[in-house]
XYZ file of C-alpha atoms in Angstrom:
356
model
C 18.262 10.925 -83.987
C 16.092 13.480 -81.923
C 15.451 12.276 -78.403
C 11.736 11.854 -77.547
C 10.346 14.968 -75.850
C 9.873 14.685 -72.134
C 6.181 13.978 -71.326
C 3.800 15.293 -68.638
C 0.693 13.897 -67.107
C -1.330 16.138 -69.555
C 0.062 14.201 -72.514
C -1.529 10.973 -71.267
C -4.990 12.556 -71.175
C -7.421 11.821 -74.075
C -10.210 13.932 -75.641
C -12.803 11.571 -74.160
C -15.088 12.954 -71.396
C -14.352 10.999 -68.219
C -17.642 9.543 -67.209
C -17.733 8.177 -63.716
C -19.955 9.198 -60.854
C -18.904 12.501 -59.247
C -16.635 11.701 -56.346
C -15.715 8.160 -57.505
C -12.286 7.041 -56.536
C -11.561 6.045 -60.150
C -10.776 9.733 -60.867
C -7.940 9.751 -58.361
C -6.554 6.396 -59.637
C -6.636 7.705 -63.204
C -4.758 10.860 -62.169
C -2.150 8.793 -60.255
C -1.519 6.656 -63.358
C -1.304 9.665 -65.557
C 1.186 11.254 -63.258
C 3.306 8.050 -62.926
C 3.527 7.208 -66.647
C 5.840 10.156 -67.590
C 7.956 9.608 -64.480
C 8.735 6.003 -65.420
C 9.632 6.994 -68.989
C 6.582 5.274 -70.630
C 5.664 6.213 -74.188
C 2.102 6.137 -75.542
C 3.194 4.331 -78.778
C 4.636 1.566 -76.520
C 1.867 1.334 -73.902
C -1.306 -0.822 -73.890
C -4.076 -0.704 -71.443
C -6.434 -3.801 -71.437
C -9.594 -3.903 -69.403
C -12.534 -6.228 -68.830
C -16.089 -5.071 -67.860
C -17.099 -2.771 -65.005
C -16.692 0.786 -63.903
C -12.930 0.562 -63.745
C -12.845 -0.939 -67.228
C -13.611 2.377 -68.854
C -10.002 3.274 -68.016
C -8.506 2.657 -71.546
C -10.692 5.426 -73.053
C -9.070 7.957 -70.761
C -5.347 7.204 -71.253
C -3.596 8.386 -74.433
C -2.244 5.126 -75.429
C -3.267 1.869 -77.177
C -6.141 0.111 -75.422
C -8.584 -2.859 -75.436
C -11.924 -2.755 -73.656
C -12.559 -6.465 -73.708
C -15.105 -8.891 -72.273
C -16.041 -9.788 -68.719
C -13.125 -11.288 -66.799
C -10.996 -11.998 -69.947
C -8.624 -9.064 -69.881
C -5.721 -11.357 -68.826
C -6.280 -13.561 -71.824
C -6.175 -10.606 -74.207
C -3.217 -9.115 -72.457
C -1.325 -12.338 -72.747
C -1.865 -12.322 -76.571
C -0.730 -8.688 -76.832
C 2.455 -9.464 -74.802
C 3.339 -12.614 -76.797
C 2.719 -10.756 -80.102
C 5.043 -7.921 -79.114
C 6.947 -8.476 -75.813
C 8.383 -4.961 -75.989
C 5.075 -3.331 -75.111
C 4.240 -2.126 -71.633
C 0.925 -3.865 -70.794
C -1.315 -2.777 -68.001
C -4.391 -4.801 -67.036
C -7.275 -2.726 -65.416
C -9.872 -4.780 -63.549
C -12.276 -4.630 -60.661
C -13.107 -7.026 -57.743
C -15.993 -8.513 -59.630
C -14.365 -8.670 -63.012
C -11.134 -10.203 -61.677
C -12.278 -12.395 -58.876
C -15.751 -13.743 -60.018
C -16.185 -14.534 -63.669
C -12.515 -13.683 -64.243
C -11.062 -15.515 -61.200
C -9.750 -18.424 -63.353
C -7.976 -15.965 -65.765
C -6.561 -13.843 -63.012
C -5.083 -17.013 -61.247
C -3.398 -18.141 -64.458
C -1.883 -14.767 -65.496
C -0.335 -14.604 -62.058
C 1.044 -18.129 -61.920
C 2.366 -17.818 -65.511
C 4.058 -14.606 -64.363
C 3.296 -12.527 -67.568
C 5.337 -9.305 -67.565
C 2.527 -6.811 -66.913
C 1.016 -4.578 -64.302
C -2.394 -5.687 -62.926
C -4.433 -2.937 -61.180
C -7.390 -4.359 -59.315
C -9.816 -1.650 -58.223
C -11.488 -3.037 -55.171
C -14.625 -1.175 -54.071
C -16.318 -4.299 -52.549
C -19.380 -3.964 -54.686
C -20.666 -4.275 -58.216
C -21.052 -0.606 -59.236
C -21.801 -0.719 -62.940
C -24.729 -3.157 -62.506
C -26.163 -1.094 -59.658
C -24.895 -2.269 -56.372
C -24.974 -6.051 -56.073
C -22.522 -7.534 -53.575
C -19.192 -8.698 -55.074
C -16.696 -11.431 -54.086
C -14.955 -8.990 -51.813
C -18.029 -7.543 -50.091
C -17.959 -7.832 -46.320
C -20.284 -10.102 -44.405
C -23.480 -8.225 -43.650
C -23.285 -5.986 -46.762
C -26.827 -5.081 -47.694
C -27.384 -4.693 -51.482
C -30.144 -5.293 -54.015
C -29.011 -9.013 -54.269
C -28.542 -9.349 -50.364
C -31.186 -7.155 -48.769
C -30.747 -8.942 -45.475
C -26.921 -8.747 -45.512
C -24.384 -10.907 -47.358
C -23.499 -14.149 -45.589
C -20.578 -14.823 -47.958
C -17.022 -14.925 -46.525
C -15.193 -12.239 -48.648
C -12.200 -12.987 -50.872
C -9.001 -11.076 -50.198
C -7.429 -10.060 -53.440
C -3.847 -9.860 -52.091
C -4.129 -13.297 -50.411
C -5.571 -14.674 -53.660
C -2.568 -13.294 -55.663
C -0.082 -14.754 -53.276
C -1.811 -18.050 -53.318
C -1.785 -18.077 -57.020
C 1.933 -17.693 -57.137
C 2.186 -13.917 -57.886
C 5.798 -12.690 -57.474
C 4.741 -9.120 -56.773
C 1.892 -8.091 -54.552
C 1.192 -4.500 -53.358
C -1.829 -2.527 -51.855
C -2.824 1.090 -51.924
C -5.864 3.244 -51.979
C -7.355 5.757 -54.378
C -6.587 9.095 -52.834
C -3.282 8.072 -51.217
C -0.351 10.250 -51.910
C 1.784 7.043 -51.856
C -0.104 5.379 -54.700
C 2.260 6.567 -57.498
C 5.211 5.153 -55.621
C 3.413 1.718 -55.514
C 2.684 1.944 -59.258
C 6.311 2.760 -59.900
C 7.474 -0.271 -57.899
C 4.947 -2.390 -59.962
C 6.332 -1.159 -63.256
C 9.941 -1.858 -62.158
C 9.103 -5.393 -61.347
C 9.726 -7.707 -64.283
C 6.876 -10.217 -64.236
C 3.240 -10.060 -63.109
C 2.828 -7.137 -60.707
C -0.444 -7.327 -58.821
C -1.649 -4.112 -57.116
C -4.956 -3.980 -55.128
C -6.274 -0.549 -54.963
C -9.014 0.146 -52.516
C -11.502 2.445 -54.338
C -14.383 4.405 -52.862
C -17.758 3.781 -54.601
C -19.572 6.931 -53.734
C -23.030 5.646 -54.717
C -23.330 2.029 -53.578
C -20.630 1.480 -51.010
C -19.743 4.959 -49.789
C -16.840 5.309 -47.359
C -16.465 1.641 -46.755
C -12.702 2.214 -46.322
C -12.927 5.240 -44.173
C -11.944 2.951 -41.165
C -8.371 3.185 -42.412
C -8.325 5.623 -45.372
C -9.618 8.683 -43.609
C -6.849 11.298 -43.270
C -7.530 12.019 -39.579
C -5.524 9.454 -37.498
C -4.249 7.674 -40.481
C -0.816 7.144 -38.997
C -2.435 4.823 -36.319
C -4.361 2.735 -38.913
C -1.977 2.478 -41.732
C 1.187 0.560 -41.965
C 3.166 1.656 -44.989
C 5.739 -0.957 -45.826
C 9.237 -0.085 -47.160
C 11.809 -2.763 -47.856
C 14.605 -2.710 -45.283
C 12.813 -0.548 -42.823
C 11.065 -1.528 -39.576
C 7.323 -2.034 -39.608
C 6.359 1.043 -37.554
C 3.045 2.978 -37.398
C 1.294 5.391 -35.027
C 2.808 8.585 -33.420
C 3.625 10.007 -30.128
C 0.826 12.506 -30.730
C -1.852 9.866 -30.562
C -1.530 6.537 -28.979
C 2.325 6.221 -29.314
C 4.498 4.578 -31.762
C 3.902 0.863 -32.321
C 5.375 -1.830 -34.410
C 4.745 -5.284 -35.856
C 6.666 -8.100 -34.211
C 6.778 -11.841 -34.760
C 5.214 -13.969 -32.023
C 7.676 -16.926 -32.456
C 5.881 -19.188 -30.006
C 2.511 -18.970 -31.885
C 4.057 -18.218 -35.356
C 1.900 -15.169 -35.899
C 2.339 -11.393 -35.867
C 1.587 -9.091 -32.979
C 1.404 -5.411 -32.152
C 3.982 -4.115 -29.842
C 4.726 -0.716 -28.155
C 7.864 1.051 -29.214
C 9.381 3.052 -26.206
C 11.841 5.826 -26.655
C 12.189 4.939 -30.388
C 13.954 1.705 -29.619
C 12.158 -0.509 -32.189
C 14.831 -3.204 -31.953
C 14.256 -3.669 -28.340
C 10.520 -4.038 -28.910
C 11.332 -6.758 -31.429
C 9.850 -4.958 -34.490
C 10.354 -6.854 -37.829
C 12.324 -5.239 -40.640
C 10.340 -5.566 -43.854
C 11.873 -7.943 -46.434
C 9.912 -7.807 -49.698
C 11.320 -11.262 -50.634
C 9.768 -12.973 -47.569
C 6.657 -14.599 -48.806
C 5.638 -16.088 -45.408
C 5.523 -12.662 -43.756
C 3.645 -11.174 -46.756
C 0.963 -13.867 -46.243
C 0.824 -12.883 -42.511
C 0.488 -9.186 -43.371
C -2.266 -9.691 -45.719
C -4.216 -11.797 -43.124
C -3.768 -9.357 -40.275
C -7.422 -8.487 -38.979
C -7.956 -4.879 -39.301
C -8.869 -3.184 -35.954
C -6.540 -5.269 -33.953
C -3.865 -4.451 -36.616
C -3.278 -1.619 -38.966
C -3.966 -1.991 -42.755
C -0.723 -3.118 -44.421
C -0.067 -0.982 -47.473
C 2.725 -0.621 -50.024
C 4.811 -3.347 -51.564
C 4.100 -6.545 -49.474
C 6.091 -8.973 -51.724
C 8.543 -8.543 -54.527
C 10.684 -11.463 -55.644
C 11.192 -11.597 -59.544
C 11.329 -14.780 -61.555
C 11.538 -15.364 -65.245
C 8.457 -14.188 -67.131
C 5.963 -16.266 -69.126
C 6.799 -14.578 -72.410
C 10.481 -15.061 -71.896
C 9.977 -18.810 -71.676
C 7.714 -18.935 -74.744
C 10.193 -16.913 -76.889
C 13.113 -19.078 -75.808
C 11.150 -22.275 -76.595
C 10.175 -21.007 -80.039
C 13.801 -19.960 -80.785
C 15.033 -23.418 -79.702
C 12.441 -25.062 -81.842
C 13.297 -22.991 -84.936
C 17.073 -23.345 -84.640
C 18.664 -24.747 -87.696
C 15.401 -24.830 -89.709
C 14.530 -22.800 -92.766
C 10.977 -21.367 -92.835
C 8.997 -22.988 -95.708
C 5.270 -22.338 -95.517
C 4.458 -24.520 -98.532
C 6.221 -27.475 -96.900
C 4.344 -26.911 -93.728
C 1.024 -26.864 -95.660
C 1.902 -30.030 -97.403
C 2.321 -32.120 -94.287
C -0.343 -34.637 -93.457
C -3.509 -35.347 -95.504
C -3.232 -32.859 -98.415
C -4.069 -32.948 -102.057
C -3.683 -30.791 -105.198
C -6.658 -29.757 -107.270
C -5.610 -29.461 -111.013
C -6.742 -30.204 -114.505
C -6.460 -34.102 -113.997
C -8.636 -34.069 -110.847
C -11.183 -31.792 -112.503
C -11.504 -34.115 -115.555
C -11.941 -37.166 -113.185
C -14.679 -35.336 -111.274
C -16.341 -34.444 -114.619
C -16.324 -38.191 -115.767
C -17.853 -39.212 -112.445
C -20.618 -36.668 -112.785
C -21.481 -37.929 -116.294
C -21.677 -41.635 -115.312
C -25.161 -41.546 -114.058
C -24.510 -40.929 -110.369
C -27.084 -38.580 -108.882
C -26.310 -36.208 -105.919
């Protein structure tokens, strides 16, 4: 058998015109995914992208694979059906902050707690872009939009905190133009179960540069904490404000920023990142930006049996020792056979003077 030809990012491009606003962060995410797919050994005939409704949900048109552009908030339900029908498929869910956390919040919660083996990429631009800039569940307090002209008073949802609270076994964060985004995607793919990745994405028209406070290249080392399993939580540099780290305040059971002198992070009490520590993952998600850097990369990764594994095992146990018999199954309960005798009886009744 001839081994499959090695693929490139170009092989994952379709003939469809990519139609997002010029400068939209979705372009960068699309390229990151297309670069990642050949590196993880994915094949178009074995890959399915499922999306809901929104700017991000045009994604399946632009990836050379199978795809479903479904209805608002219901991509997880369709993806679940796909995975149960053929567990061997690689299933990716593409969604946005409004699609996944507003109308689709219930579906997002259940696909995470069930632990369906799939990758969930939530594009978070903190706004409704497709419907012209209304505030979304993740919009910051004070966001001015057509639906909140005086500024939003809503307390915003935090997608990564939502995922952890829903029981997700893999939670990560990245942003559209980051060079590290492909590594985050690879880690999500390697995880067996529901892998949730929040991707901060710039909406050039309705929420421009809302993430520049941490995503801007200049000074990024002071504002971004890229997490790596087994490595100390360090950020900053001696060229700016000095190297700093994240330590645990054991008295108050919270995280704190500490200075690292002469490279001795252990003396400063800096934490070593453990992707299996759910409690620390919660703390990292809740760190207020400004006083803390933005925690990025894989925050939590602790695999557990997937939903479809349980369903398949249950079906196999139920079918053990039984011979498939469709006719017998159809004959169960209140059933009857229509034949010549019943037709004659009906004819006699019709001629007895009864009127319908």
